[in-house]
Amino acid sequence: MPVVGLPDCTRIQIPGADPLTGRTAQLYALLKAENIPIPDHYDAPSLGVVEENLRLKLQTFRLGDVLLASCACEAQSDLILNLESRLNRTRGDIYDGFDWACLMPEFKGDPAYAQACAIQKTYFDPADPLNATTVPGENFAPEAIARVRAQVHNDARGWDLPANALTAGSENADITKLWGNFTREEIQDLNAPGYRLAVGVGHAGDYNGYTVSYREYQSRDSYRKALTSYGPHTADYMATRLVRMAASMQGGAALSGELLDPLAAIDEVRQQIMSTTVGALSGAAFDAWNAGLPNDSGTPEPLQQPAAITRFNAAHFQWRGGSTAVDNPRVRVERESAPGVWLPHADQSGEVPVRVEFPDGLPGVLRTYTGMQEWIWSASYEAYTAFPARMGSTAPGSYRFCVEGESRQGFATVPYAFCSEPFAVSVWDGIAIATPQVTLDEVRFDVADIVYPRSYEGSPFPFVSDNGEARICDPCSFRPWARRGQFQRAELQVTRASGTTETFAASCDAQGKGCKVGVSLGTGDKARIRAYDQDGNTGTHIVR
């Protein structure tokens, strides 16, 4: 198994790092031509350097017709797309891996790979300007391209049989016999129907390093190849086992044992002993360190109360809390459902971001460990019209922040809890209305296209701002705001000189254009137009 950075062609003067030359190259080529299983790569154990285990930990979770499959790795797109295509409900749409020849005019028309190129195009359309790229490499001879395509598309079935243990790491000179990227085995081959949605998950439960496909592994030495920690067929091992695990969860073929299962059982015992030992030793040290922490400066209390807001803005609450050594505040937003009755409304699962002002530089470190650092925490809550609408927009009403945390006081860690003062959330009132035309018996006007604000100012999170990107604005807001509203209705409110008030519905088209109200405005009468969108947001224009 490769060690970090090994193999890596940039590490010169390491044996094997540079191309073979002279008699060594001749001997190597001769042995390969005779199909003697000379490994194509040199390997070294990586346990304790990259991995914590002698085995791969793979996981599948079934949620009805949805499957989550984890390789516990930094998977490249070939692995994920192959896995998902083998787990779906469609037979014959396996994605083998990226084939550069599909982008080359002299090779893309090969009928043997027409279906593979068509499948690839559904993921990577070369006509899309965002995918404009040149084909890398220097050797575009037909025989070289044929080998590349075999590495991508050949069936990998059989490389992991015990009989092939000596040859699995050595590529056959005959391209019809080499093992390609992935085993051509779909979930239907295992008597399971497949999933409506299959999702490949990385970095879950363990870490098995980067994982590149066989073709990527063979093409060149690189950092990601060096971290593909179980050899050239690692990606296929992961994807094929995950497919079989997923099939067994749908009533398909039962999982069969692995040849190295006894070694895996021993390794599990080893890891449990190591984890328990390290945990016991570090736990005692951690408790001793906690006991010696200094007091936090000041007692926990609110410092800045939230202000009333409209949608497309955010309320902010600031308080003094404890240090990050002991405090990880639990913050929620509550909504007043009836006078004096507060119900949980939002929490830190994505709706209420929280931050702390960290100590600054060496003086800050000194203040922290001498009990002079004041820990200022902030939380925000955004109100908005949602997109998609099913996620639910922020309802007008009265809200408040509530905080629970811990602080060091009297050389002990003590809890604190309090709520902010209530703050009001109201609908957005920014719908624009063009200057109306008033005649003797009619008022005419247009409602402008309803475009919502993209961001807001005054956030305690300094990165919240409008970056001006038309496609997507990452830092504009935390929550999924709608970009545009749909005109719903408009009305004219008239207050007569006598003091009576009348409201007249306007007749408009679906976009709020060509609105008109049949009404006569007399001397001393006052009038204003109000427009509404589908979510109750409004705009007002004073006629007179």
XYZ file of C-alpha atoms in Angstrom:
544
model
C 0.000 0.000 0.000
C 1.485 3.390 -0.941
C 2.826 5.594 1.824
C 2.096 9.346 1.751
C 3.860 10.766 -1.315
C 5.007 7.323 -2.498
C 5.070 6.725 -5.416
C 5.464 10.318 -6.560
C 7.495 11.272 -9.609
C 8.433 14.633 -8.088
C 10.414 12.897 -5.330
C 13.634 12.429 -7.253
C 16.510 10.194 -6.131
C 14.081 7.731 -4.564
C 14.483 4.269 -6.142
C 11.742 3.812 -8.696
C 10.822 7.490 -8.849
C 12.368 8.011 -12.286
C 11.700 6.118 -15.556
C 13.646 2.915 -16.093
C 16.537 3.150 -18.557
C 19.151 0.936 -20.176
C 19.259 -2.792 -19.496
C 16.843 -2.449 -16.594
C 14.214 -1.025 -18.923
C 14.896 -3.753 -21.507
C 14.575 -6.504 -18.908
C 11.362 -5.030 -17.525
C 9.835 -4.724 -21.009
C 10.825 -8.306 -21.857
C 9.286 -9.734 -18.698
C 6.082 -7.747 -19.250
C 5.879 -8.895 -22.884
C 6.083 -12.504 -21.695
C 3.234 -11.824 -19.235
C 5.411 -12.525 -16.224
C 3.569 -10.775 -13.355
C 6.033 -7.999 -12.659
C 4.194 -5.323 -10.610
C 3.609 -2.027 -12.392
C 4.099 -0.090 -9.146
C 6.052 -0.299 -5.918
C 4.127 -0.243 -2.655
C 4.775 0.127 1.055
C 2.549 -0.406 4.119
C 0.552 2.667 5.159
C -0.969 1.517 8.460
C -0.317 4.267 10.972
C 0.687 6.718 8.230
C -2.539 7.141 6.243
C -4.907 4.491 7.614
C -5.754 3.427 11.146
C -6.850 -0.029 9.979
C -5.549 -3.012 8.074
C -8.916 -3.227 6.324
C -11.511 -1.170 4.514
C -14.633 -0.074 6.354
C -17.595 0.219 3.999
C -21.118 1.198 5.040
C -24.562 1.196 3.419
C -27.732 2.727 4.858
C -31.138 2.060 3.345
C -33.966 4.580 3.770
C -36.806 3.045 1.772
C -35.881 3.505 -1.888
C -32.898 5.694 -0.998
C -29.439 4.248 -0.380
C -26.471 5.989 1.224
C -23.218 4.176 0.458
C -19.951 5.198 2.097
C -16.449 4.272 0.975
C -14.989 6.261 3.919
C -12.646 7.803 1.391
C -12.030 10.881 -0.716
C -13.644 9.367 -3.766
C -13.028 10.702 -7.253
C -16.003 11.125 -9.576
C -15.369 7.852 -11.448
C -16.032 5.792 -8.315
C -19.176 7.689 -7.295
C -20.759 7.784 -10.757
C -19.990 4.108 -11.352
C -21.458 3.154 -7.985
C -24.648 5.147 -8.479
C -25.163 3.824 -12.027
C -24.852 0.236 -10.785
C -27.319 0.813 -7.944
C -30.120 2.543 -9.849
C -33.173 0.852 -11.366
C -31.943 1.029 -14.963
C -30.015 -1.855 -16.465
C -27.217 -1.265 -18.912
C -26.322 2.321 -18.038
C -23.068 1.616 -16.177
C -20.649 4.521 -16.123
C -17.204 2.947 -16.551
C -15.123 6.061 -15.965
C -14.050 9.136 -17.884
C -12.913 8.339 -21.431
C -10.932 11.182 -23.014
C -11.195 9.476 -26.401
C -14.908 10.369 -26.418
C -13.771 13.983 -26.908
C -11.307 13.215 -29.727
C -12.778 13.464 -33.270
C -10.677 10.614 -34.633
C -11.807 8.181 -31.910
C -15.193 9.287 -30.559
C -17.071 7.604 -33.414
C -15.831 4.093 -32.583
C -19.060 2.010 -32.446
C -17.578 -0.229 -29.745
C -17.688 2.722 -27.348
C -20.699 4.642 -28.683
C -22.925 3.734 -25.719
C -20.180 4.517 -23.200
C -19.620 7.938 -24.779
C -23.374 8.617 -24.747
C -23.554 7.760 -21.036
C -20.528 9.946 -20.332
C -22.183 12.853 -22.148
C -25.067 12.799 -19.650
C -22.536 13.703 -16.955
C -20.030 15.728 -18.994
C -21.362 17.467 -22.088
C -18.409 18.793 -24.112
C -20.744 21.295 -25.798
C -21.244 23.071 -22.469
C -18.888 26.095 -22.351
C -18.150 25.299 -18.705
C -16.615 22.005 -19.857
C -14.328 23.513 -22.483
C -10.964 21.767 -22.109
C -8.142 20.242 -24.090
C -7.280 16.555 -24.051
C -4.163 16.055 -21.902
C -1.261 13.844 -22.846
C 1.347 13.432 -25.564
C 0.888 9.937 -27.004
C -2.274 9.790 -29.121
C -1.234 6.819 -31.256
C -4.137 4.422 -31.965
C -2.524 1.597 -29.977
C -2.038 3.902 -26.970
C -5.655 5.083 -27.121
C -6.814 1.463 -27.416
C -4.989 0.604 -24.179
C -6.410 3.640 -22.412
C -9.946 2.682 -23.422
C -9.383 -0.894 -22.272
C -8.199 0.406 -18.905
C -11.429 2.395 -18.600
C -14.026 0.032 -20.047
C -12.798 -3.566 -19.640
C -14.613 -5.662 -17.064
C -12.552 -5.814 -13.857
C -14.206 -9.041 -12.744
C -11.703 -11.590 -11.475
C -8.751 -9.478 -10.364
C -9.539 -10.274 -6.712
C -9.693 -14.062 -7.083
C -7.037 -15.886 -5.029
C -5.712 -17.441 -8.243
C -4.905 -13.948 -9.549
C -3.145 -12.655 -6.441
C 0.237 -12.472 -8.197
C -1.076 -10.845 -11.373
C -3.648 -8.348 -10.035
C -1.026 -5.607 -9.762
C 0.511 -6.318 -13.160
C -1.175 -5.159 -16.355
C -1.462 -7.738 -19.123
C 0.261 -6.896 -22.414
C -2.853 -8.140 -24.216
C -5.395 -5.334 -23.803
C -8.306 -7.760 -24.172
C -7.188 -9.494 -20.974
C -6.386 -6.567 -18.696
C -8.739 -5.667 -15.866
C -10.351 -2.252 -16.321
C -11.792 0.310 -13.952
C -14.785 -1.555 -12.547
C -16.572 -4.892 -12.387
C -19.554 -4.887 -14.734
C -21.990 -6.152 -12.130
C -25.252 -4.297 -11.520
C -27.584 -4.666 -8.580
C -30.135 -6.425 -10.816
C -27.548 -9.167 -11.426
C -27.820 -9.863 -7.692
C -31.627 -10.276 -7.767
C -32.431 -6.836 -6.375
C -34.551 -4.176 -8.143
C -32.288 -1.200 -7.465
C -32.867 2.141 -5.783
C -34.692 5.265 -6.892
C -31.860 7.322 -5.442
C -28.352 6.131 -4.604
C -25.938 8.568 -2.991
C -22.214 7.990 -2.648
C -20.837 9.341 0.636
C -17.194 9.973 1.490
C -15.373 10.619 4.777
C -17.930 8.680 6.834
C -16.924 6.472 9.746
C -13.253 6.133 8.820
C -10.618 7.392 6.403
C -9.256 5.246 3.591
C -7.373 7.987 1.740
C -7.985 9.217 -1.786
C -9.405 6.628 -4.142
C -8.824 6.922 -7.876
C -9.988 4.523 -10.573
C -7.698 1.970 -12.218
C -7.069 4.109 -15.319
C -6.195 7.138 -13.188
C -3.884 4.959 -11.089
C -2.098 3.607 -14.173
C -1.822 6.900 -16.035
C 0.758 8.693 -13.886
C 2.258 9.073 -10.420
C 0.435 11.697 -8.390
C -0.532 12.710 -4.893
C -4.001 11.157 -5.138
C -2.603 7.939 -6.548
C -0.149 7.782 -3.653
C -3.065 7.938 -1.215
C -5.095 5.264 -3.006
C -4.015 3.021 -0.255
C -4.938 -0.487 -1.349
C -3.496 -0.601 -4.838
C -4.737 -0.033 -8.401
C -8.078 -1.826 -7.960
C -9.106 -0.087 -4.723
C -11.999 1.796 -6.353
C -13.489 -1.359 -7.836
C -13.155 -3.253 -4.567
C -15.098 -0.502 -2.797
C -17.777 -0.002 -5.456
C -18.394 -3.709 -6.058
C -18.672 -4.545 -2.348
C -21.011 -1.601 -1.785
C -23.233 -2.816 -4.648
C -23.386 -6.277 -3.082
C -24.127 -4.845 0.351
C -26.911 -2.710 -1.126
C -28.372 -5.716 -2.969
C -28.517 -7.777 0.217
C -30.503 -4.951 1.865
C -33.137 -5.267 -0.892
C -33.504 -9.017 -0.535
C -30.891 -9.836 -3.155
C -27.976 -12.235 -2.972
C -26.564 -12.709 0.513
C -23.112 -11.345 1.204
C -20.334 -13.887 1.002
C -17.319 -13.886 3.264
C -13.948 -12.428 2.335
C -10.697 -14.359 2.309
C -9.119 -11.909 4.741
C -12.035 -11.823 7.215
C -9.929 -13.516 9.962
C -7.289 -10.786 9.615
C -10.026 -8.137 9.797
C -11.346 -9.643 13.043
C -7.873 -9.563 14.589
C -7.362 -5.995 13.413
C -10.671 -4.939 14.974
C -9.540 -6.278 18.353
C -6.226 -4.445 17.943
C -7.956 -1.170 17.151
C -10.401 -1.477 20.044
C -7.556 -2.099 22.493
C -5.605 0.841 21.103
C -8.627 3.177 21.168
C -9.556 2.197 24.719
C -5.990 2.648 25.942
C -5.498 6.009 24.252
C -8.907 7.154 25.494
C -8.150 6.238 29.099
C -4.781 7.986 29.054
C -6.013 11.105 27.310
C -9.179 11.252 29.437
C -7.197 11.592 32.651
C -4.991 14.272 31.105
C -8.028 16.141 29.779
C -9.735 16.137 33.182
C -6.575 17.499 34.807
C -6.289 20.222 32.174
C -9.942 21.230 32.632
C -9.508 21.464 36.401
C -6.706 23.985 35.937
C -8.570 26.347 33.606
C -8.790 29.966 34.813
C -12.029 31.869 35.309
C -13.660 33.623 32.370
C -13.754 37.403 32.510
C -17.182 38.706 33.499
C -20.385 36.851 34.209
C -22.536 35.612 31.320
C -25.239 38.112 30.311
C -26.903 39.616 27.219
C -24.962 42.483 25.655
C -26.897 43.435 22.518
C -30.592 42.774 22.006
C -32.086 41.912 18.594
C -33.952 44.587 16.627
C -37.198 44.219 14.700
C -36.687 43.064 11.106
C -38.542 42.393 7.880
C -38.001 39.387 5.671
C -34.667 39.345 3.792
C -32.875 40.597 6.857
C -31.476 39.037 10.015
C -31.840 39.578 13.738
C -28.671 39.383 15.840
C -28.169 38.616 19.520
C -24.899 39.127 21.373
C -23.938 37.937 24.848
C -20.993 37.321 27.121
C -20.442 33.614 27.646
C -17.682 31.174 28.490
C -14.423 30.295 26.776
C -14.336 27.803 23.940
C -12.589 25.420 26.333
C -15.852 24.893 28.222
C -18.605 26.672 26.297
C -20.390 25.516 23.174
C -23.664 27.438 23.485
C -26.920 25.788 22.476
C -28.960 28.520 20.828
C -32.531 28.334 19.633
C -35.124 30.786 18.382
C -38.615 30.616 19.859
C -41.863 32.020 18.432
C -44.701 33.423 20.500
C -47.774 31.372 19.574
C -50.047 33.144 22.075
C -49.406 35.926 24.597
C -46.670 34.631 26.907
C -46.542 31.192 25.228
C -43.192 30.511 23.507
C -42.580 27.465 21.325
C -39.290 26.225 19.764
C -39.002 27.490 16.200
C -35.401 27.216 14.929
C -32.076 25.822 16.125
C -28.443 25.337 15.160
C -29.144 22.630 12.606
C -28.670 25.356 9.997
C -31.113 28.096 10.926
C -29.218 29.785 13.773
C -25.483 30.272 13.088
C -23.306 31.116 16.105
C -19.804 32.586 16.346
C -17.384 33.786 19.006
C -14.770 36.532 18.912
C -11.472 34.688 19.330
C -8.522 36.094 21.264
C -6.226 38.104 19.022
C -2.584 37.022 18.793
C -0.198 36.449 21.686
C -1.829 39.111 23.913
C -5.129 37.281 23.483
C -3.556 33.971 24.494
C -2.089 35.587 27.597
C -5.452 37.134 28.506
C -7.143 33.751 28.076
C -4.854 31.873 30.454
C -4.792 34.656 33.037
C -8.591 34.883 33.214
C -8.788 38.315 31.565
C -10.345 37.346 28.218
C -13.970 38.349 27.670
C -15.764 35.834 25.443
C -18.325 37.563 23.229
C -20.736 35.289 21.377
C -23.189 36.197 18.601
C -26.110 34.425 16.959
C -28.165 35.341 13.907
C -31.568 34.405 12.583
C -32.599 35.190 9.010
C -36.180 35.869 7.915
C -37.051 35.287 4.271
C -39.404 34.022 1.596
C -38.276 30.471 0.929
C -37.249 28.758 -2.272
C -38.489 26.188 -2.899
C -41.716 27.313 -1.249
C -42.278 23.934 0.438
C -39.415 24.747 2.822
C -41.633 27.352 4.443
C -41.175 31.108 4.657
C -40.693 33.006 7.896
C -44.103 33.867 9.304
C -44.662 37.370 10.693
C -44.757 37.393 14.474
C -42.803 37.795 17.684
C -39.586 35.833 18.223
C -36.718 35.599 20.708
C -33.305 33.950 21.097
C -32.674 31.555 23.998
C -29.170 30.456 25.016
C -27.785 27.713 27.250
C -24.061 27.391 27.888
C -21.236 27.015 30.411
C -18.692 29.414 31.869
C -15.763 29.208 34.278
C -16.722 30.992 37.485
C -15.099 30.426 40.892
C -12.690 27.919 39.266
C -15.595 25.661 38.360
C -17.582 25.149 35.181
C -21.109 26.417 35.807
C -24.139 26.572 33.485
C -25.900 29.728 32.368
C -29.168 30.308 30.502
C -31.190 33.328 29.388
C -33.400 34.588 26.572
C -33.245 37.795 24.592
C -35.942 40.404 24.487
C -38.619 39.657 21.856
C -38.148 40.992 18.341
C -40.751 41.395 15.621
C -40.560 39.865 12.155
C -42.769 41.404 9.481
C -43.206 40.898 5.751
C -40.914 42.618 3.271
C -42.292 45.951 2.110
C -40.069 46.590 -0.900
C -42.366 45.874 -3.871
C -42.022 48.851 -6.209
C -44.955 50.538 -7.939
C -44.501 52.871 -10.893
C -45.875 56.423 -10.710
C -49.628 56.115 -11.328
C -51.742 58.017 -13.821
C -54.852 59.615 -12.331
C -57.815 60.648 -14.484
C -61.279 61.886 -13.571
C -62.647 58.379 -13.108
C -59.672 56.006 -13.032
C -56.238 55.297 -11.520
C -53.747 53.350 -13.662
C -50.364 51.918 -12.584
C -47.837 49.108 -13.067
C -46.243 46.938 -10.387
C -42.529 46.424 -11.033
C -41.063 42.937 -11.373
C -40.632 41.632 -7.836
C -36.926 41.060 -7.162
C -35.980 40.232 -3.590
C -32.828 41.492 -1.828
C -29.908 39.066 -2.120
C -28.203 39.866 1.175
C -28.166 42.238 4.137
C -25.768 44.398 6.142
C -24.654 44.444 9.754
C -24.061 40.720 10.225
C -21.649 39.615 12.981
C -20.435 37.116 10.393
C -18.081 39.306 8.324
C -18.295 37.191 5.178
C -22.052 37.757 4.730
C -22.280 40.024 1.680
C -23.358 40.105 -1.952
C -20.475 38.915 -4.130
C -22.212 40.039 -7.307
C -22.214 36.567 -8.872
C -25.225 36.105 -11.136
C -25.301 32.305 -10.954
C -25.048 31.726 -7.212
C -24.095 33.884 -4.255
C -22.418 31.723 -1.628
C -21.953 34.423 1.044
C -25.271 36.262 0.540
C -27.172 34.400 3.250
C -27.177 31.210 5.279
C -30.697 30.174 4.309
C -32.265 29.444 0.871
C -33.907 32.733 -0.056
C -36.123 33.063 -3.094
C -34.802 35.421 -5.758
C -38.099 36.625 -7.171
C -41.702 36.943 -6.109
C -44.898 36.386 -8.071
C -47.383 39.233 -8.215
C -50.685 38.276 -6.609
C -52.919 41.338 -6.270
C -53.072 45.107 -5.845
C -55.554 47.501 -4.315
C -56.230 51.198 -3.927
C -57.027 52.506 -0.456
C -58.892 55.826 -0.473
C -59.460 58.023 2.553
C -62.160 60.528 1.702
C -62.099 64.116 2.851
C -64.933 63.166 5.172
C -62.676 60.671 6.974
C -64.236 57.471 5.617
C -61.955 54.817 4.084
C -62.663 52.633 1.056
C -60.588 49.864 -0.519
C -60.859 49.064 -4.245
C -59.389 45.944 -5.871
C -57.240 46.663 -8.921
C -57.607 44.817 -12.201
C -54.119 43.701 -13.369
C -52.558 41.109 -15.635
C -50.681 38.131 -14.147
C -47.422 40.110 -13.905
C -48.995 43.130 -12.213
C -48.946 45.276 -15.338
C -51.763 47.431 -16.731
C -53.446 47.762 -13.340
C -56.481 50.006 -13.151
C -59.068 51.015 -10.597
C -62.318 52.722 -11.555
C -62.656 55.480 -8.971
C -63.032 59.249 -8.810
C -60.808 61.121 -6.377
C -62.298 64.319 -5.063
C -60.729 67.389 -3.525
C -59.151 66.507 -0.185
C -59.236 62.751 -0.821
C -56.065 60.779 -0.065
C -55.094 57.558 -1.825
C -52.356 54.952 -1.746
C -51.661 51.799 -3.734
C -50.680 48.528 -2.083
C -49.351 45.518 -3.989
C -48.881 41.969 -2.691
C -46.926 38.924 -3.834
C -47.712 35.230 -3.323
C -46.104 35.230 0.137
C -47.774 38.320 1.562
C -44.856 40.693 0.952
C -46.018 44.189 0.116
C -45.195 47.535 -1.430
C -46.899 50.903 -1.024
C -47.066 53.987 -3.226
C -48.729 57.209 -2.075
C -50.888 58.586 -4.875
C -51.718 61.784 -3.027
